[in-house]
Short mmCIF file of C-alpha atoms in Angstrom, two decimals:
data_model
loop_
_atom_site.label_atom_id
_atom_site.label_comp_id
_atom_site.label_asym_id
_atom_site.label_seq_id
_atom_site.Cartn_x
_atom_site.Cartn_y
_atom_site.Cartn_z
CA MET O 74 -0.03 0.00 0.04
CA ALA O 75 1.80 3.12 -1.19
CA ARG O 76 1.66 6.53 0.48
CA THR O 77 -1.45 8.26 -0.73
CA VAL O 78 -2.97 11.73 -0.51
CA ALA O 79 -6.64 11.71 0.74
CA SER O 80 -9.24 13.94 -0.84
CA ASP O 81 -10.30 17.05 1.03
CA ASP O 82 -13.31 15.31 2.60
CA ALA O 83 -11.55 12.02 3.36
CA VAL O 84 -10.72 13.21 6.87
CA ASP O 85 -12.87 15.69 8.75
CA GLN O 86 -10.12 17.53 10.65
CA CYS O 87 -12.58 19.18 12.99
CA LYS O 88 -14.27 16.01 14.15
CA GLY O 89 -11.44 13.66 13.46
CA ALA O 90 -13.98 11.46 11.54
CA LEU O 91 -12.71 8.95 8.98
CA THR O 92 -14.66 8.54 5.82
CA SER O 93 -12.53 5.87 4.10
CA ALA O 94 -9.95 3.18 4.58
CA GLU O 95 -7.63 5.26 2.43
CA ALA O 96 -7.71 8.13 4.94
CA ALA O 97 -7.09 5.64 7.80
CA ALA O 98 -4.06 4.21 5.88
CA GLN O 99 -2.64 7.65 5.29
CA HIS O 100 -2.90 8.52 9.07
CA ILE O 101 -1.12 5.30 9.97
CA VAL O 102 1.68 5.66 7.38
CA GLU O 103 2.30 9.23 8.42
CA SER O 104 2.45 8.67 12.16
CA CYS O 105 3.71 5.23 12.84
CA LEU O 106 7.47 5.92 12.49
CA LYS O 107 9.45 9.16 13.32
CA ASP O 108 12.52 10.16 11.60
CA GLY O 109 15.49 10.75 13.98
CA PRO O 110 18.69 9.43 15.35
CA VAL O 111 19.04 6.09 17.14
CA GLY O 112 20.21 5.91 20.76
CA PRO O 113 17.41 6.48 23.33
CA VAL O 114 16.04 3.29 25.00
CA GLY O 115 12.88 2.75 26.93
CA LEU O 116 12.16 -0.36 28.98
CA GLU O 117 9.04 -2.04 30.39
CA ILE O 118 9.26 -5.01 32.68
CA GLU O 119 6.37 -7.15 33.99
CA ALA O 120 6.62 -9.40 37.07
CA HIS O 121 4.16 -11.91 38.40
CA CYS O 122 3.04 -11.02 41.94
CA TYR O 123 2.90 -13.83 44.53
CA ASP O 124 1.92 -14.12 48.25
CA MET O 125 5.06 -15.52 49.82
CA ALA O 126 2.95 -17.24 52.38
CA ASP O 127 0.67 -18.92 49.80
CA PRO O 128 2.02 -18.83 46.23
CA TYR O 129 -1.21 -20.29 44.94
CA ARG O 130 -3.12 -17.23 45.98
CA ARG O 131 -3.50 -14.44 43.41
CA PRO O 132 -3.32 -11.00 45.18
CA GLY O 133 -6.34 -8.96 44.48
CA TRP O 134 -6.87 -5.58 42.80
CA ASP O 135 -7.39 -3.59 46.01
CA GLU O 136 -4.42 -5.13 47.68
CA LEU O 137 -2.14 -4.40 44.70
CA THR O 138 -3.28 -0.81 44.20
CA ALA O 139 -2.88 -0.14 47.95
CA ARG O 140 0.70 -1.33 47.83
CA ILE O 141 1.42 0.79 44.78
CA ALA O 142 -0.23 3.93 46.43
CA GLU O 143 2.22 3.53 49.27
CA LEU O 144 5.34 3.56 47.10
CA PRO O 145 7.86 6.37 47.48
CA PRO O 146 8.81 8.23 44.27
CA LEU O 147 10.86 5.84 42.11
CA PRO O 148 14.38 7.14 41.41
CA GLY O 149 14.29 6.13 37.71
CA GLY O 150 10.92 7.70 37.00
CA SER O 151 9.04 4.52 36.02
CA LEU O 152 5.28 4.35 36.13
CA VAL O 153 3.79 1.37 37.96
CA THR O 154 0.68 -0.36 36.72
CA VAL O 155 -1.18 -3.59 37.21
CA GLU O 156 -1.73 -6.02 34.36
CA PRO O 157 -5.09 -7.87 34.04
CA GLY O 158 -3.85 -10.92 36.01
CA GLY O 159 -2.17 -8.93 38.80
CA ALA O 160 1.33 -8.72 37.24
CA VAL O 161 3.07 -5.54 38.16
CA GLU O 162 4.65 -3.53 35.34
CA LEU O 163 7.30 -0.87 35.52
CA SER O 164 7.40 1.44 32.46
CA GLY O 165 10.48 3.53 32.34
CA PRO O 166 10.94 6.80 30.57
CA PRO O 167 13.24 6.91 27.51
CA MET O 168 16.91 7.20 28.55
CA ALA O 169 19.76 8.45 26.43
CA ASP O 170 21.29 5.05 26.04
CA THR O 171 21.03 1.40 27.15
CA ALA O 172 23.28 1.74 30.19
CA GLY O 173 21.14 4.64 31.48
CA ALA O 174 17.83 2.79 30.83
CA VAL O 175 19.15 -0.36 32.54
CA SER O 176 20.46 1.61 35.56
CA ALA O 177 17.19 3.49 36.02
CA MET O 178 15.02 0.35 35.73
CA ALA O 179 17.25 -1.61 38.11
CA SER O 180 16.90 1.13 40.69
CA ASP O 181 13.07 1.15 40.34
CA ARG O 182 12.96 -2.59 40.48
CA GLY O 183 14.90 -2.53 43.79
CA VAL O 184 12.61 -0.06 45.34
CA LEU O 185 9.49 -1.86 44.13
CA ARG O 186 10.61 -5.31 45.26
CA ALA O 187 11.57 -4.01 48.77
CA ALA O 188 8.23 -2.31 49.22
CA PHE O 189 6.21 -5.37 48.13
CA ALA O 190 8.38 -7.71 50.23
CA GLN O 191 7.52 -5.64 53.32
CA ASN O 192 3.94 -6.70 52.72
CA GLY O 193 4.76 -10.38 52.07
CA LEU O 194 4.50 -10.14 48.31
CA GLY O 195 7.18 -11.19 45.81
CA LEU O 196 7.69 -10.15 42.25
CA VAL O 197 8.83 -12.96 39.98
CA LEU O 198 10.36 -12.50 36.48
CA LEU O 199 9.07 -15.45 34.43
CA GLY O 200 7.54 -15.39 30.90
CA ALA O 201 4.48 -17.39 32.11
CA ASP O 202 2.78 -18.07 35.39
CA PRO O 203 4.00 -21.59 36.26
CA LEU O 204 1.58 -22.25 39.07
CA ARG O 205 -1.87 -20.52 39.02
CA PRO O 206 -4.65 -20.86 36.50
CA ALA O 207 -5.55 -17.86 34.40
CA GLY O 208 -7.55 -15.36 36.35
CA ARG O 209 -8.23 -11.66 35.95
CA VAL O 210 -8.08 -9.19 38.92
CA ASN O 211 -7.90 -5.82 37.09
CA PRO O 212 -11.58 -4.68 36.85
CA GLY O 213 -10.99 -2.36 33.96
CA ALA O 214 -13.75 -2.36 31.25
CA ARG O 215 -11.14 -2.73 28.53
CA TYR O 216 -9.99 -6.15 29.96
CA SER O 217 -13.48 -7.54 30.63
CA SER O 218 -14.40 -6.58 27.11
CA MET O 219 -11.27 -8.17 25.73
CA GLU O 220 -12.09 -11.44 27.53
CA GLN O 221 -15.48 -11.40 25.88
CA PHE O 222 -14.02 -10.71 22.51
CA PHE O 223 -11.59 -13.64 22.83
CA ARG O 224 -14.42 -15.96 23.91
CA ASP O 225 -16.55 -14.94 20.96
CA SER O 226 -13.74 -15.36 18.52
CA GLY O 227 -12.93 -18.91 19.72
CA THR O 228 -9.67 -18.05 21.42
CA GLY O 229 -10.93 -17.63 24.93
CA ASP O 230 -8.33 -19.78 26.69
CA ALA O 231 -5.39 -18.34 24.82
CA GLY O 232 -6.72 -14.81 25.31
CA ALA O 233 -7.17 -15.32 29.05
CA ALA O 234 -3.74 -16.80 29.40
CA MET O 235 -2.20 -14.00 27.39
CA MET O 236 -3.80 -11.27 29.47
CA THR O 237 -3.33 -12.87 32.95
CA SER O 238 -0.54 -15.44 32.76
CA THR O 239 2.19 -13.91 30.70
CA ALA O 240 4.95 -11.36 31.43
CA SER O 241 7.60 -9.80 29.27
CA VAL O 242 10.57 -7.45 29.00
CA GLN O 243 9.74 -4.90 26.34
CA VAL O 244 12.33 -2.84 24.62
CA ASN O 245 11.46 0.48 22.99
CA LEU O 246 13.99 1.85 20.41
CA GLU O 247 13.85 4.86 18.19
CA ALA O 248 12.75 4.22 14.50
CA GLY O 249 15.98 5.87 13.33
CA PRO O 250 16.64 7.76 10.15
CA ARG O 251 13.91 7.42 7.49
CA SER O 252 16.38 6.08 4.95
CA GLY O 253 17.11 3.06 7.14
CA TRP O 254 13.53 2.19 8.31
CA ALA O 255 13.07 -0.86 6.04
CA ASP O 256 16.28 -2.47 7.05
CA ARG O 257 15.81 -1.70 10.67
CA VAL O 258 12.30 -3.09 10.87
CA ARG O 259 13.29 -6.20 8.90
CA LEU O 260 16.24 -6.84 11.29
CA ALA O 261 14.01 -6.28 14.32
CA HIS O 262 11.76 -9.13 13.02
CA ALA O 263 14.66 -11.32 11.86
CA LEU O 264 16.11 -11.11 15.37
CA GLY O 265 12.87 -12.33 16.89
CA PRO O 266 13.43 -16.11 16.85
CA THR O 267 17.06 -15.89 18.01
CA MET O 268 16.19 -13.47 20.89
CA ILE O 269 13.22 -15.68 21.86
CA ALA O 270 15.56 -18.67 22.10
CA ILE O 271 18.04 -16.68 24.15
CA ALA O 272 15.48 -15.18 26.60
CA ALA O 273 13.02 -18.17 26.73
CA ASN O 274 11.88 -18.31 30.34
CA SER O 275 8.45 -20.05 30.53
CA PRO O 276 8.69 -23.81 30.50
CA LEU O 277 5.59 -24.23 32.67
CA LEU O 278 2.06 -22.91 32.70
CA GLY O 279 -0.73 -23.38 35.33
CA GLY O 280 0.94 -26.24 37.21
CA GLY O 281 2.66 -28.32 34.56
CA PHE O 282 5.45 -28.51 31.94
CA THR O 283 4.27 -27.61 28.46
CA GLY O 284 7.26 -29.01 26.39
CA TRP O 285 8.14 -25.43 25.25
CA ARG O 286 10.97 -23.22 26.43
CA SER O 287 8.81 -20.15 25.79
CA THR O 288 5.25 -21.00 26.61
CA ARG O 289 4.57 -17.24 26.46
CA GLN O 290 5.30 -17.36 22.67
CA LEU O 291 3.13 -20.43 22.35
CA ILE O 292 0.26 -18.62 23.88
CA TRP O 293 0.62 -15.60 21.64
CA SER O 294 0.78 -17.86 18.62
CA ARG O 295 -2.66 -19.30 19.49
CA LEU O 296 -4.36 -15.89 19.10
CA ASP O 297 -5.42 -14.97 15.58
CA SER O 298 -2.49 -14.13 13.35
CA ALA O 299 -4.34 -11.04 12.07
CA ARG O 300 -3.82 -9.58 15.52
CA SER O 301 -0.58 -11.06 16.83
CA GLY O 302 1.45 -12.14 13.82
CA PRO O 303 4.44 -10.26 12.31
CA ILE O 304 3.53 -7.21 10.28
CA LEU O 305 6.02 -7.41 7.44
CA GLY O 306 4.76 -7.78 3.87
CA ASP O 307 6.42 -9.73 1.13
CA ASP O 308 9.50 -7.64 0.93
CA GLY O 309 9.37 -5.38 3.95
CA ASP O 310 10.45 -2.32 1.84
CA GLU O 311 7.60 -0.05 3.13
CA PRO O 312 7.16 -0.82 6.93
CA GLY O 313 4.61 1.99 7.31
CA SER O 314 2.49 0.67 4.49
CA ASP O 315 2.85 -2.87 5.85
CA TRP O 316 1.60 -1.71 9.24
CA ALA O 317 -1.31 0.11 7.62
CA ARG O 318 -2.27 -2.89 5.60
CA TYR O 319 -2.01 -5.10 8.67
CA ALA O 320 -4.03 -2.80 10.89
CA LEU O 321 -6.85 -2.22 8.38
CA ARG O 322 -7.24 -6.04 7.79
CA ALA O 323 -7.31 -6.82 11.46
CA PRO O 324 -10.73 -7.26 13.01
CA VAL O 325 -12.06 -4.50 15.35
CA MET O 326 -11.97 -5.81 18.98
CA LEU O 327 -13.66 -3.02 20.97
CA VAL O 328 -15.85 0.04 20.18
CA HIS O 329 -16.39 2.86 22.64
CA GLN O 330 -19.99 3.68 23.21
CA PRO O 331 -18.78 5.25 25.42
CA ASP O 332 -17.31 2.29 27.33
CA PRO O 333 -15.38 -0.26 25.36
CA THR O 334 -17.72 -2.84 23.99
CA PRO O 335 -16.57 -6.10 22.29
CA VAL O 336 -17.36 -6.66 18.65
CA SER O 337 -18.76 -10.16 18.29
CA GLN O 338 -18.53 -10.43 14.49
CA TRP O 339 -15.39 -10.33 12.32
CA VAL O 340 -15.15 -6.79 11.02
CA PRO O 341 -11.90 -5.60 9.50
CA PHE O 342 -11.22 -1.93 10.35
CA ALA O 343 -11.17 -1.17 6.67
CA ASP O 344 -14.84 -2.27 6.39
CA TRP O 345 -15.80 0.08 9.28
CA ALA O 346 -13.80 3.00 7.70
CA ASP O 347 -15.33 2.49 4.22
CA GLY O 348 -18.84 2.30 5.63
CA ARG O 349 -19.58 -1.26 4.72
CA VAL O 350 -20.29 -1.95 8.37
CA ARG O 351 -21.45 0.53 11.07
CA LEU O 352 -20.22 -0.18 14.59
CA GLY O 353 -21.78 1.66 17.47
CA ASP O 354 -24.22 2.99 14.82
CA ARG O 355 -21.52 5.36 13.52
CA ARG O 356 -18.44 5.74 11.36
CA PRO O 357 -15.04 5.52 13.02
CA THR O 358 -12.93 8.50 14.13
CA ILE O 359 -9.14 8.92 14.22
CA ALA O 360 -9.47 8.21 17.99
CA ASP O 361 -11.14 4.87 17.19
CA LEU O 362 -8.32 4.12 14.78
CA GLU O 363 -5.60 4.92 17.44
CA TYR O 364 -7.45 2.74 19.92
CA HIS O 365 -7.72 -0.07 17.38
CA LEU O 366 -3.91 0.01 17.01
CA THR O 367 -3.57 -0.62 20.75
CA THR O 368 -5.55 -3.80 20.43
CA LEU O 369 -3.04 -5.23 17.88
CA PHE O 370 -0.09 -7.19 19.38
CA PRO O 371 2.50 -8.00 16.69
CA PRO O 372 5.97 -8.91 17.88
CA VAL O 373 7.30 -5.61 16.64
CA ARG O 374 4.82 -2.74 16.83
CA PRO O 375 5.44 0.70 15.32
CA ARG O 376 4.43 3.52 17.63
CA GLY O 377 6.55 6.35 16.29
CA PHE O 378 9.38 4.23 17.85
CA LEU O 379 9.76 0.44 17.66
CA GLU O 380 8.07 -1.44 20.44
CA ILE O 381 9.75 -4.86 20.59
CA ARG O 382 7.44 -7.28 22.40
CA TYR O 383 8.77 -10.78 21.91
CA LEU O 384 11.04 -11.29 24.97
CA ASP O 385 9.99 -13.35 27.98
CA SER O 386 10.48 -11.67 31.38
CA VAL O 387 13.92 -12.89 32.54
CA PRO O 388 15.80 -12.85 35.83
CA ASP O 389 17.41 -9.67 37.16
CA ALA O 390 20.92 -11.05 36.58
CA LEU O 391 20.18 -11.47 32.83
CA TRP O 392 17.63 -8.90 31.58
CA PRO O 393 20.26 -6.07 31.37
CA ALA O 394 22.29 -8.20 29.00
CA VAL O 395 19.30 -9.32 26.95
CA VAL O 396 18.32 -5.65 26.57
CA GLY O 397 21.85 -4.76 25.72
CA VAL O 398 22.14 -7.42 23.07
CA LEU O 399 18.97 -6.42 21.25
CA ALA O 400 19.67 -2.68 21.41
CA THR O 401 23.28 -3.11 20.23
CA LEU O 402 22.38 -5.34 17.38
CA LEU O 403 19.79 -2.85 16.07
CA ASP O 404 21.58 0.52 16.92
CA ASP O 405 25.23 -0.30 16.11
CA PRO O 406 25.76 -0.51 12.25
CA ALA O 407 28.49 -3.05 12.39
CA ALA O 408 26.72 -5.27 14.86
CA ALA O 409 23.50 -4.97 12.80
CA ASP O 410 25.41 -6.28 9.73
CA ILE O 411 26.66 -9.25 11.85
CA ALA O 412 23.17 -9.92 13.16
CA ALA O 413 21.53 -9.84 9.74
CA ALA O 414 23.95 -12.41 8.48
CA ALA O 415 23.82 -14.60 11.60
CA THR O 416 20.01 -14.74 11.69
CA GLU O 417 19.26 -15.12 8.01
CA SER O 418 18.65 -18.90 8.16
CA VAL O 419 16.38 -18.65 11.30
CA ALA O 420 14.65 -15.33 10.64
CA THR O 421 11.15 -16.96 10.49
CA ALA O 422 11.72 -19.84 12.95
CA TRP O 423 9.36 -18.36 15.57
CA ASP O 424 7.78 -21.65 16.74
CA ARG O 425 11.03 -23.66 16.64
CA ALA O 426 12.72 -21.01 18.80
CA ALA O 427 9.84 -20.97 21.36
CA GLN O 428 9.80 -24.80 21.55
CA LEU O 429 13.42 -25.85 21.37
CA GLY O 430 15.25 -22.67 22.41
CA LEU O 431 19.02 -23.01 22.04
CA GLU O 432 18.71 -26.77 21.64
CA ASP O 433 18.12 -26.03 17.91
CA ARG O 434 21.56 -26.13 16.27
CA ARG O 435 21.05 -23.21 13.89
CA LEU O 436 19.44 -20.97 16.59
CA HIS O 437 22.35 -21.75 18.88
CA ALA O 438 24.88 -20.70 16.26
CA ALA O 439 22.95 -17.49 15.50
CA ALA O 440 22.59 -16.72 19.23
CA THR O 441 26.31 -17.31 19.90
CA ARG O 442 27.35 -14.98 17.11
CA CYS O 443 24.86 -12.29 18.08
CA VAL O 444 25.77 -12.31 21.78
CA GLU O 445 29.46 -12.16 20.93
CA ALA O 446 28.97 -9.16 18.67
CA ALA O 447 27.03 -7.35 21.39
CA ALA O 448 29.39 -8.33 24.17
CA GLU O 449 32.33 -6.89 22.23
CA ARG O 450 30.56 -3.54 22.32
CA ALA O 451 28.97 -3.71 25.77
CA PRO O 452 29.44 -0.76 28.07
CA ALA O 453 31.27 -1.49 31.37
CA GLU O 454 27.96 -1.34 33.26
CA LEU O 455 26.61 -4.41 31.39
CA GLU O 456 29.84 -6.54 31.42
CA GLU O 457 28.78 -8.73 34.41
CA SER O 458 25.33 -9.44 33.07
CA MET O 459 26.64 -9.93 29.56
CA SER O 460 29.20 -12.54 30.81
CA LEU O 461 26.49 -14.54 32.49
CA LEU O 462 24.44 -14.48 29.36
CA MET O 463 27.41 -15.39 27.14
CA ARG O 464 28.11 -18.34 29.36
CA SER O 465 24.54 -19.60 29.26
CA VAL O 466 24.35 -19.22 25.45
CA GLU O 467 27.56 -21.04 24.94
CA GLN O 468 26.21 -23.91 26.95
CA GLY O 469 23.03 -23.91 24.92
CA ARG O 470 20.93 -23.01 27.93
CA SER O 471 18.15 -20.52 28.25
CA PRO O 472 16.64 -19.26 31.55
CA ALA O 473 13.87 -21.76 30.95
CA ASP O 474 16.31 -24.59 31.54
CA ASP O 475 17.42 -23.14 34.86
CA PHE O 476 13.92 -22.68 36.12
CA ALA O 477 12.87 -26.12 34.92
CA ASP O 478 15.73 -27.63 36.93
CA ARG O 479 14.67 -25.66 39.98
CA ALA O 480 11.02 -26.77 39.62
CA VAL O 481 12.07 -30.42 39.34
CA LYS O 482 14.23 -30.16 42.50
CA TYR O 483 11.97 -28.12 44.69
CA GLY O 484 8.55 -28.52 43.21
CA ILE O 485 6.82 -25.76 41.24
CA ALA O 486 5.42 -23.94 44.27
CA GLY O 487 8.76 -24.26 46.03
CA ALA O 488 10.61 -22.91 43.02
CA VAL O 489 8.20 -20.00 42.70
CA ASN O 490 8.42 -19.15 46.35
CA GLN O 491 12.23 -19.12 46.19
CA LEU O 492 12.10 -16.62 43.36
CA ALA O 493 9.45 -14.61 45.18
CA ARG O 494 11.77 -14.29 48.20
CA GLY O 495 14.75 -13.35 46.06
CA GLU O 496 16.61 -16.53 46.56
CA LEU O 497 18.99 -17.25 43.68
#
């Protein structure tokens, strides 16, 4: 879908009303990536919250929000929110570089963990909840409506698990100069399987082993691909147009009237924008389009910057290195060339990476080369974490293997409780 110029009446600038899919596509293409230098890094880290006296109990909404209200100001400036299943998320502001982002997030993690521990609660970094069944505690209308949408679309179990049983480390990087957008977005996707294998940390779900290193990725793969699959087109030469095409073909999940209401039938946003279907008895607005984009969950999501969403939540000793590897391979031109060559043969091996991790020979080779390239360029602040990650990758082990060993030795509840208490 090429960049187009809408007619004068295609977009009502006063009301923000859309009168065609063409106008919606134009808005997406013009806003999804911002031209500028690379360098700044933003981090978001989700942690499952457990009662250290009873790890089977899921702390409730009032309990969690009370603990958050009692927090002192966080030194790194992170926002604290509660995910649908009670996972606690830290969302850090953009920092000038990876070392700054890691330092700020580590400081905020320390304050948050200490405050929760004083109330008998532990924050565990795993890609999926290994112990408790899916269950929502966040009463927000968005999440109850999302639950209904997933049930109506035949993906109720996967949707519930995605919302309430998964956790990630999200890395936000600048889009970079316009001339390099295509290569940068292609590489962000090509790195996905290798980085999933490196960071896989969810071998169990709801009380049992799943046979996958990254059960989190398995869960996401069970949602409809129109909403959670990669956005790239055949060649990836126009990432803005690829994102517009993806977004307009994806079905509308929720419509505000005024509260978010699930859409029970399959309605691509393009059909709503072109007037073939009326939802909420009206045409969509730009606000509806922007909201629709927040209900799409591809592994790499353009939001002016690149929101990289495919990493499991990993232990405190390793996430700084995982972040450093990903940021270096995308932001350093020489490292990016190495990564592109190293991942070429596994660039679409999403499921194999999630199931086998570094046990797969080609993924192991790609991971070793990528981590070596990043380690050679790592700032001093990341050297300790990078050394630990390098050692694990060389041994063909992901964090999932370490947690699986712990669960076998101490039982699932025992292993979770150890992590909740900060025991290494």
